[in-house]
Short mmCIF file of C-alpha atoms in Angstrom, two decimals:
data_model
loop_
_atom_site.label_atom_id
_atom_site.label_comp_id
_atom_site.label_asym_id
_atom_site.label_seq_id
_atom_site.Cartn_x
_atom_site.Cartn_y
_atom_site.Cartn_z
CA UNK A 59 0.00 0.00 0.00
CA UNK A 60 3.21 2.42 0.56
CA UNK A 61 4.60 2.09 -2.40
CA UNK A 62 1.10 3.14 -4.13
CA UNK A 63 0.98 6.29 -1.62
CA UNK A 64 4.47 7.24 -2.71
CA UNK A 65 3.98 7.14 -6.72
CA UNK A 66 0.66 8.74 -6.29
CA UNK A 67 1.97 11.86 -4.38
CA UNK A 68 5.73 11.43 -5.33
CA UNK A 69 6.95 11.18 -1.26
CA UNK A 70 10.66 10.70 -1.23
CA UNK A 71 12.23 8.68 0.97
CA UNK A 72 13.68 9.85 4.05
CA UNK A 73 15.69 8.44 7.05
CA UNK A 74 12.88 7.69 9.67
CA UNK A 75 15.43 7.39 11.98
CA UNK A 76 15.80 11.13 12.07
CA UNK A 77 11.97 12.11 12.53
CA UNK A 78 10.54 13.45 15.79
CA UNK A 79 9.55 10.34 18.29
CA UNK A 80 6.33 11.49 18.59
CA UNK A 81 6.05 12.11 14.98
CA UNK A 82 7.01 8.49 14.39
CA UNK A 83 4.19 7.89 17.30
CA UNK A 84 1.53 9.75 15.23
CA UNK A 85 1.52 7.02 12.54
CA UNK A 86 2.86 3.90 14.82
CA UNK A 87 -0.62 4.15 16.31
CA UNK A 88 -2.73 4.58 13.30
CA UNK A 89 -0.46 1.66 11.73
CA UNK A 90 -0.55 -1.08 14.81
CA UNK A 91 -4.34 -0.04 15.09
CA UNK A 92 -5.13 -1.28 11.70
CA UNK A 93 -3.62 -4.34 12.11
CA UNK A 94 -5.37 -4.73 15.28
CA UNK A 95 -8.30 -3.33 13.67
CA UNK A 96 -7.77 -6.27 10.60
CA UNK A 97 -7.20 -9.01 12.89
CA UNK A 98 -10.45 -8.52 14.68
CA UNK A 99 -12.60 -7.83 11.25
CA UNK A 100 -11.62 -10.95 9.52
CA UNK A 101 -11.70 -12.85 12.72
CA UNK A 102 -14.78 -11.87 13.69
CA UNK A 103 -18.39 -11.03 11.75
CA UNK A 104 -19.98 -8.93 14.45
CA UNK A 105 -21.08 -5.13 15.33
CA UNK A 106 -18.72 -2.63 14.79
CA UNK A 107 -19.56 -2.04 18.56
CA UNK A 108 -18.05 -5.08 19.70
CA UNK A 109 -15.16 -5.42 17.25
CA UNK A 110 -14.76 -1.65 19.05
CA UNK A 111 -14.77 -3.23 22.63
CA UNK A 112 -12.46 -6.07 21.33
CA UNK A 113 -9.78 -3.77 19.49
CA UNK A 114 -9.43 -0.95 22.42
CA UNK A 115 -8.56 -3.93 25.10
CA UNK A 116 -5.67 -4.23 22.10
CA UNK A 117 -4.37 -0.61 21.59
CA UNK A 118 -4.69 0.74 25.51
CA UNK A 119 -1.65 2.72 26.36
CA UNK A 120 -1.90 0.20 29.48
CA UNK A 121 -1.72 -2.59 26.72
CA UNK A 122 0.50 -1.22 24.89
CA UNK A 123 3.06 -0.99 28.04
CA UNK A 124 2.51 -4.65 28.75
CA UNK A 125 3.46 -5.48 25.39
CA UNK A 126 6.62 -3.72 24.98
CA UNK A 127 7.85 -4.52 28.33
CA UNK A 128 7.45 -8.73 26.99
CA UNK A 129 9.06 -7.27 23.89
CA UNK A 130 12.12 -5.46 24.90
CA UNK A 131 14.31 -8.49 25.10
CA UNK A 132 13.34 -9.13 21.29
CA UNK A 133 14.48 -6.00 20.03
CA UNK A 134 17.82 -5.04 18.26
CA UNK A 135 19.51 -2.35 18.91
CA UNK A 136 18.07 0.29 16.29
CA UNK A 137 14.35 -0.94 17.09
CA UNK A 138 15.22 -0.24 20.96
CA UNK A 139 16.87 3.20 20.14
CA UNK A 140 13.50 4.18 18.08
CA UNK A 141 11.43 2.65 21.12
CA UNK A 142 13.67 4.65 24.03
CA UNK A 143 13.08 7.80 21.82
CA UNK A 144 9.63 7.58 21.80
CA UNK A 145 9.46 6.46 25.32
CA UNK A 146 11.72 9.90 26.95
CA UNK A 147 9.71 12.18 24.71
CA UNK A 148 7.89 15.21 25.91
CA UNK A 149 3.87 14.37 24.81
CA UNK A 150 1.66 17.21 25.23
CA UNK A 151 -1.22 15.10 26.48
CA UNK A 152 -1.99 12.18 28.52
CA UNK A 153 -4.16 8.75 28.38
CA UNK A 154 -7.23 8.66 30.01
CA UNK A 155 -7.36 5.99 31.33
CA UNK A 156 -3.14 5.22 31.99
CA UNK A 157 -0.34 6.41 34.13
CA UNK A 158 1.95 8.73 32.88
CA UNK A 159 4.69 5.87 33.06
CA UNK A 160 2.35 3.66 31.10
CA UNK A 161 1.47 6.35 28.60
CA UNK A 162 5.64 7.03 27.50
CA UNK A 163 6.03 3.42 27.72
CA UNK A 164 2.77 3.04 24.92
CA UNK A 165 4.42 6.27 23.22
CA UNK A 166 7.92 4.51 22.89
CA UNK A 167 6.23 1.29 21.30
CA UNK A 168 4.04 3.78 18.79
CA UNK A 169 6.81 5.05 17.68
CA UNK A 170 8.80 1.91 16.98
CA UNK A 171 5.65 0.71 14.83
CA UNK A 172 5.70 4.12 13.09
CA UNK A 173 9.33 3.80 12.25
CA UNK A 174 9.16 0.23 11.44
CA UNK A 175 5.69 1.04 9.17
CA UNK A 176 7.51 3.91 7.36
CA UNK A 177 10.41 1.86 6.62
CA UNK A 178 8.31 -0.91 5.33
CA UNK A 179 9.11 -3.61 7.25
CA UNK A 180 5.79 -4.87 7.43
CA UNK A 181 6.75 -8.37 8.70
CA UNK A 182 8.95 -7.56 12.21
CA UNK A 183 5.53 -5.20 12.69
CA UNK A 184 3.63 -8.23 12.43
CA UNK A 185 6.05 -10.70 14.33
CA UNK A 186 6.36 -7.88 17.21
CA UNK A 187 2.64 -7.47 17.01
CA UNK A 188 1.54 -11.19 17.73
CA UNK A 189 4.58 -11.72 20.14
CA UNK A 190 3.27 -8.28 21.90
CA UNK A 191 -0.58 -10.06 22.03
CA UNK A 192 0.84 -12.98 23.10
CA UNK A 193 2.54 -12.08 26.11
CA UNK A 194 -0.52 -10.30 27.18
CA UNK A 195 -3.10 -13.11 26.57
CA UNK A 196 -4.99 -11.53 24.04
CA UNK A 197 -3.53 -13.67 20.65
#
């Protein structure tokens, strides 16, 4: 899908490594959502109310702490940099329904999708994903 984005509005490429952390966070959630998001859809043939219910027990900030605390050991050493980044940034808000610690922690692992969406490397998003789910009992 990418690489039909980036002929249709002629993106260049760009280091990702270099990007803001919460910048990288902006699209890390809106990536890891819609594979959550997918998952759930072709798992499941029911209201979008209750694939709703089903997908936000997935993409909590308190989830997404759990699941890159399993995941840390599984990272190399560019994927933790990325993750770290996201994790000491500065966000100007704060979950709702998460600590602060819990919300940097879910910030750090949005970020490491984002990076690892923009540099297409779709299938250690996927592996991280389900490994992530795992450890948390909800794959």
């Amino acid at each position: 899908m990418t690489e039909y984005i980036n002929t249709a509005f002629a993106l260049p490429s760009r280091d990702w490594k270099q990007y803001a952390p919460l910048t990288l966070a902006y699209i890390g959630d809106v990536a890891y959502e819609l594979i959550i998001r997918t998952v759930y859809v072709k798992q499941h043939d029911i209201q979008p109310q209750k694939l709703h219910q089903k997908v936000t027990r997935c993409v909590s900030a308190k989830a997404q702490a759990k699941m890159i605390a399993a995941l840390l050991p599984e990272l190399d050493e560019e994927e933790t940099a990325i993750y770290r980044r996201g994790r000491n940034s500065k966000p100007y808000t704060k979950a709702k329904n998460a600590t602060m610690a819990e919300y940097l922690e879910a910030t750090g692992f949005e970020a490491l999708m984002g990076y690892l969406y923009l540099e297409e490397k779709y299938e250690r998003m996927t592996e991280l994903t389900l490994k992530g789910l795992k450890s948390i009992g909800l794959a």
